[in-house]
Amino acid sequence: MDGHPIKAIEIDHEYKVPPAVESYERHKKEGAVTMAVYGTPQIYALTAKLTEDRIPGTSPGFGSAAAADGARYPFIFPIAATYWSQGAAAVDFVKKQLGGNLKGKKIAYIFYDNPPAVNPSR
């Protein structure tokens, strides 16, 4: 048989950073070659570890938008639209709805300051 078996391990970290970091460390010890990270606070907490350990990890679209810069974050791979690209798409949609001109219009961005989204490593 050609190919390699893939072992996918799923852990429910309940969107909490400490259990996500614990599961990362456990999987790293078990020889994981990639990590599918879910959650903005989790990807912020694990970015430095993934880079230091040279383990590729996914960043959900609502994760680190800066990870779109592959030269700066070579081990983080965004897998969906970032907050920034979603915002740009929303502005583009409104612009089209208004006939292609936003002159004189104000755009408000309401930031959801979710405490779990704070990077605990800072």
PDB file of C-alpha atoms in Angstrom:
ATOM      1  CA  MET A   1       0.000   0.000   0.000  1.00  0.00           C
ATOM      2  CA  ASP A   2       1.429   3.393  -0.954  1.00  0.00           C
ATOM      3  CA  GLY A   3       0.919   6.360   1.288  1.00  0.00           C
ATOM      4  CA  HIS A   4       1.015   7.118   4.957  1.00  0.00           C
ATOM      5  CA  PRO A   5      -1.695   6.725   7.570  1.00  0.00           C
ATOM      6  CA  ILE A   6      -2.942   9.960   9.087  1.00  0.00           C
ATOM      7  CA  LYS A   7      -3.903  10.130  12.728  1.00  0.00           C
ATOM      8  CA  ALA A   8      -6.189  13.080  13.424  1.00  0.00           C
ATOM      9  CA  ILE A   9      -6.720  13.816  17.104  1.00  0.00           C
ATOM     10  CA  GLU A  10      -9.466  16.198  18.121  1.00  0.00           C
ATOM     11  CA  ILE A  11      -9.547  17.902  21.500  1.00  0.00           C
ATOM     12  CA  ASP A  12     -12.274  20.195  22.786  1.00  0.00           C
ATOM     13  CA  HIS A  13     -10.413  23.006  24.550  1.00  0.00           C
ATOM     14  CA  GLU A  14     -13.702  24.838  25.171  1.00  0.00           C
ATOM     15  CA  TYR A  15     -12.254  27.970  23.517  1.00  0.00           C
ATOM     16  CA  LYS A  16      -9.929  28.350  26.499  1.00  0.00           C
ATOM     17  CA  VAL A  17      -6.247  29.134  25.997  1.00  0.00           C
ATOM     18  CA  PRO A  18      -4.628  27.029  28.762  1.00  0.00           C
ATOM     19  CA  PRO A  19      -6.200  23.724  27.595  1.00  0.00           C
ATOM     20  CA  ALA A  20      -5.330  24.595  23.983  1.00  0.00           C
ATOM     21  CA  VAL A  21      -1.682  25.202  24.908  1.00  0.00           C
ATOM     22  CA  GLU A  22      -1.633  21.975  26.959  1.00  0.00           C
ATOM     23  CA  SER A  23      -3.001  19.989  24.023  1.00  0.00           C
ATOM     24  CA  TYR A  24      -0.440  21.598  21.702  1.00  0.00           C
ATOM     25  CA  GLU A  25       2.394  20.522  23.985  1.00  0.00           C
ATOM     26  CA  ARG A  26       0.983  16.995  24.266  1.00  0.00           C
ATOM     27  CA  HIS A  27       0.618  16.630  20.499  1.00  0.00           C
ATOM     28  CA  LYS A  28       4.112  18.023  19.937  1.00  0.00           C
ATOM     29  CA  LYS A  29       5.546  15.378  22.292  1.00  0.00           C
ATOM     30  CA  GLU A  30       3.599  12.717  20.383  1.00  0.00           C
ATOM     31  CA  GLY A  31       5.269  13.824  17.137  1.00  0.00           C
ATOM     32  CA  ALA A  32       2.538  15.916  15.499  1.00  0.00           C
ATOM     33  CA  VAL A  33       3.702  17.368  12.174  1.00  0.00           C
ATOM     34  CA  THR A  34       0.980  20.028  11.873  1.00  0.00           C
ATOM     35  CA  MET A  35      -1.656  21.661  14.073  1.00  0.00           C
ATOM     36  CA  ALA A  36      -5.140  22.772  13.112  1.00  0.00           C
ATOM     37  CA  VAL A  37      -5.619  25.618  15.578  1.00  0.00           C
ATOM     38  CA  TYR A  38      -9.113  26.961  16.209  1.00  0.00           C
ATOM     39  CA  GLY A  39      -9.824  30.304  17.818  1.00  0.00           C
ATOM     40  CA  THR A  40      -8.324  33.776  17.855  1.00  0.00           C
ATOM     41  CA  PRO A  41      -6.963  33.610  21.414  1.00  0.00           C
ATOM     42  CA  GLN A  42      -5.515  30.163  20.733  1.00  0.00           C
ATOM     43  CA  ILE A  43      -3.612  31.167  17.589  1.00  0.00           C
ATOM     44  CA  TYR A  44      -2.211  34.249  19.335  1.00  0.00           C
ATOM     45  CA  ALA A  45      -1.060  32.095  22.246  1.00  0.00           C
ATOM     46  CA  LEU A  46       0.495  29.463  19.958  1.00  0.00           C
ATOM     47  CA  THR A  47       2.056  31.557  17.167  1.00  0.00           C
ATOM     48  CA  ALA A  48       5.471  31.851  18.837  1.00  0.00           C
ATOM     49  CA  LYS A  49       5.463  28.165  19.806  1.00  0.00           C
ATOM     50  CA  LEU A  50       4.570  27.007  16.292  1.00  0.00           C
ATOM     51  CA  THR A  51       7.320  29.179  14.842  1.00  0.00           C
ATOM     52  CA  GLU A  52       9.923  28.146  17.416  1.00  0.00           C
ATOM     53  CA  ASP A  53       9.043  24.456  17.007  1.00  0.00           C
ATOM     54  CA  ARG A  54       8.791  24.823  13.205  1.00  0.00           C
ATOM     55  CA  ILE A  55       5.398  23.119  13.185  1.00  0.00           C
ATOM     56  CA  PRO A  56       2.941  24.424  10.575  1.00  0.00           C
ATOM     57  CA  GLY A  57      -0.382  25.486  12.022  1.00  0.00           C
ATOM     58  CA  THR A  58      -3.598  26.837  10.603  1.00  0.00           C
ATOM     59  CA  SER A  59      -5.055  30.139  11.666  1.00  0.00           C
ATOM     60  CA  PRO A  60      -8.792  30.412  11.253  1.00  0.00           C
ATOM     61  CA  GLY A  61      -9.955  33.423   9.270  1.00  0.00           C
ATOM     62  CA  PHE A  62     -10.944  35.114  12.476  1.00  0.00           C
ATOM     63  CA  GLY A  63      -7.481  34.469  13.894  1.00  0.00           C
ATOM     64  CA  SER A  64      -4.331  36.462  13.288  1.00  0.00           C
ATOM     65  CA  ALA A  65      -4.816  38.601  10.188  1.00  0.00           C
ATOM     66  CA  ALA A  66      -1.095  39.428  10.246  1.00  0.00           C
ATOM     67  CA  ALA A  67      -0.403  35.750   9.505  1.00  0.00           C
ATOM     68  CA  ALA A  68      -1.270  36.520   5.889  1.00  0.00           C
ATOM     69  CA  ASP A  69       2.340  37.783   5.688  1.00  0.00           C
ATOM     70  CA  GLY A  70       4.070  34.450   5.051  1.00  0.00           C
ATOM     71  CA  ALA A  71       7.544  35.977   5.235  1.00  0.00           C
ATOM     72  CA  ARG A  72       6.850  37.174   8.771  1.00  0.00           C
ATOM     73  CA  TYR A  73       4.846  34.122   9.852  1.00  0.00           C
ATOM     74  CA  PRO A  74       6.202  31.165   7.847  1.00  0.00           C
ATOM     75  CA  PHE A  75       4.518  28.521  10.027  1.00  0.00           C
ATOM     76  CA  ILE A  76       1.031  30.052  10.302  1.00  0.00           C
ATOM     77  CA  PHE A  77      -1.421  29.445   7.466  1.00  0.00           C
ATOM     78  CA  PRO A  78      -4.704  31.412   7.357  1.00  0.00           C
ATOM     79  CA  ILE A  79      -7.464  29.164   6.038  1.00  0.00           C
ATOM     80  CA  ALA A  80     -10.315  31.629   5.589  1.00  0.00           C
ATOM     81  CA  ALA A  81     -11.007  35.333   5.204  1.00  0.00           C
ATOM     82  CA  THR A  82      -9.333  37.435   7.903  1.00  0.00           C
ATOM     83  CA  TYR A  83     -11.106  40.093   9.933  1.00  0.00           C
ATOM     84  CA  TRP A  84      -9.442  42.675   7.700  1.00  0.00           C
ATOM     85  CA  SER A  85     -10.464  41.042   4.431  1.00  0.00           C
ATOM     86  CA  GLN A  86     -14.005  40.578   5.734  1.00  0.00           C
ATOM     87  CA  GLY A  87     -14.131  44.283   6.617  1.00  0.00           C
ATOM     88  CA  ALA A  88     -12.760  45.232   3.202  1.00  0.00           C
ATOM     89  CA  ALA A  89     -15.395  43.076   1.522  1.00  0.00           C
ATOM     90  CA  ALA A  90     -18.133  44.751   3.577  1.00  0.00           C
ATOM     91  CA  VAL A  91     -16.894  48.231   2.596  1.00  0.00           C
ATOM     92  CA  ASP A  92     -16.659  47.170  -1.057  1.00  0.00           C
ATOM     93  CA  PHE A  93     -20.238  45.860  -0.919  1.00  0.00           C
ATOM     94  CA  VAL A  94     -21.529  49.126   0.570  1.00  0.00           C
ATOM     95  CA  LYS A  95     -19.576  51.124  -1.991  1.00  0.00           C
ATOM     96  CA  LYS A  96     -21.188  49.158  -4.825  1.00  0.00           C
ATOM     97  CA  GLN A  97     -24.628  49.580  -3.267  1.00  0.00           C
ATOM     98  CA  LEU A  98     -24.063  53.337  -3.163  1.00  0.00           C
ATOM     99  CA  GLY A  99     -23.150  53.546  -6.838  1.00  0.00           C
ATOM    100  CA  GLY A 100     -19.379  53.211  -6.454  1.00  0.00           C
ATOM    101  CA  ASN A 101     -18.713  56.346  -4.425  1.00  0.00           C
ATOM    102  CA  LEU A 102     -18.131  56.684  -0.678  1.00  0.00           C
ATOM    103  CA  LYS A 103     -17.287  60.388  -0.774  1.00  0.00           C
ATOM    104  CA  GLY A 104     -18.859  62.123   2.207  1.00  0.00           C
ATOM    105  CA  LYS A 105     -19.832  58.824   3.838  1.00  0.00           C
ATOM    106  CA  LYS A 106     -18.675  57.695   7.276  1.00  0.00           C
ATOM    107  CA  ILE A 107     -17.822  54.097   8.043  1.00  0.00           C
ATOM    108  CA  ALA A 108     -17.876  52.842  11.622  1.00  0.00           C
ATOM    109  CA  TYR A 109     -16.124  49.707  12.792  1.00  0.00           C
ATOM    110  CA  ILE A 110     -17.449  48.290  16.032  1.00  0.00           C
ATOM    111  CA  PHE A 111     -14.737  46.257  17.726  1.00  0.00           C
ATOM    112  CA  TYR A 112     -15.849  43.403  19.922  1.00  0.00           C
ATOM    113  CA  ASP A 113     -13.319  43.581  22.744  1.00  0.00           C
ATOM    114  CA  ASN A 114     -13.663  39.975  23.836  1.00  0.00           C
ATOM    115  CA  PRO A 115     -11.534  39.322  26.944  1.00  0.00           C
ATOM    116  CA  PRO A 116     -10.609  35.767  25.820  1.00  0.00           C
ATOM    117  CA  ALA A 117      -9.081  37.277  22.682  1.00  0.00           C
ATOM    118  CA  VAL A 118      -6.353  38.911  24.752  1.00  0.00           C
ATOM    119  CA  ASN A 119      -2.979  37.248  24.261  1.00  0.00           C
ATOM    120  CA  PRO A 120      -2.118  35.712  27.648  1.00  0.00           C
ATOM    121  CA  SER A 121       1.573  35.535  26.757  1.00  0.00           C
ATOM    122  CA  ARG A 122       1.977  39.343  26.789  1.00  0.00           C
TER     123      ARG A 122
END
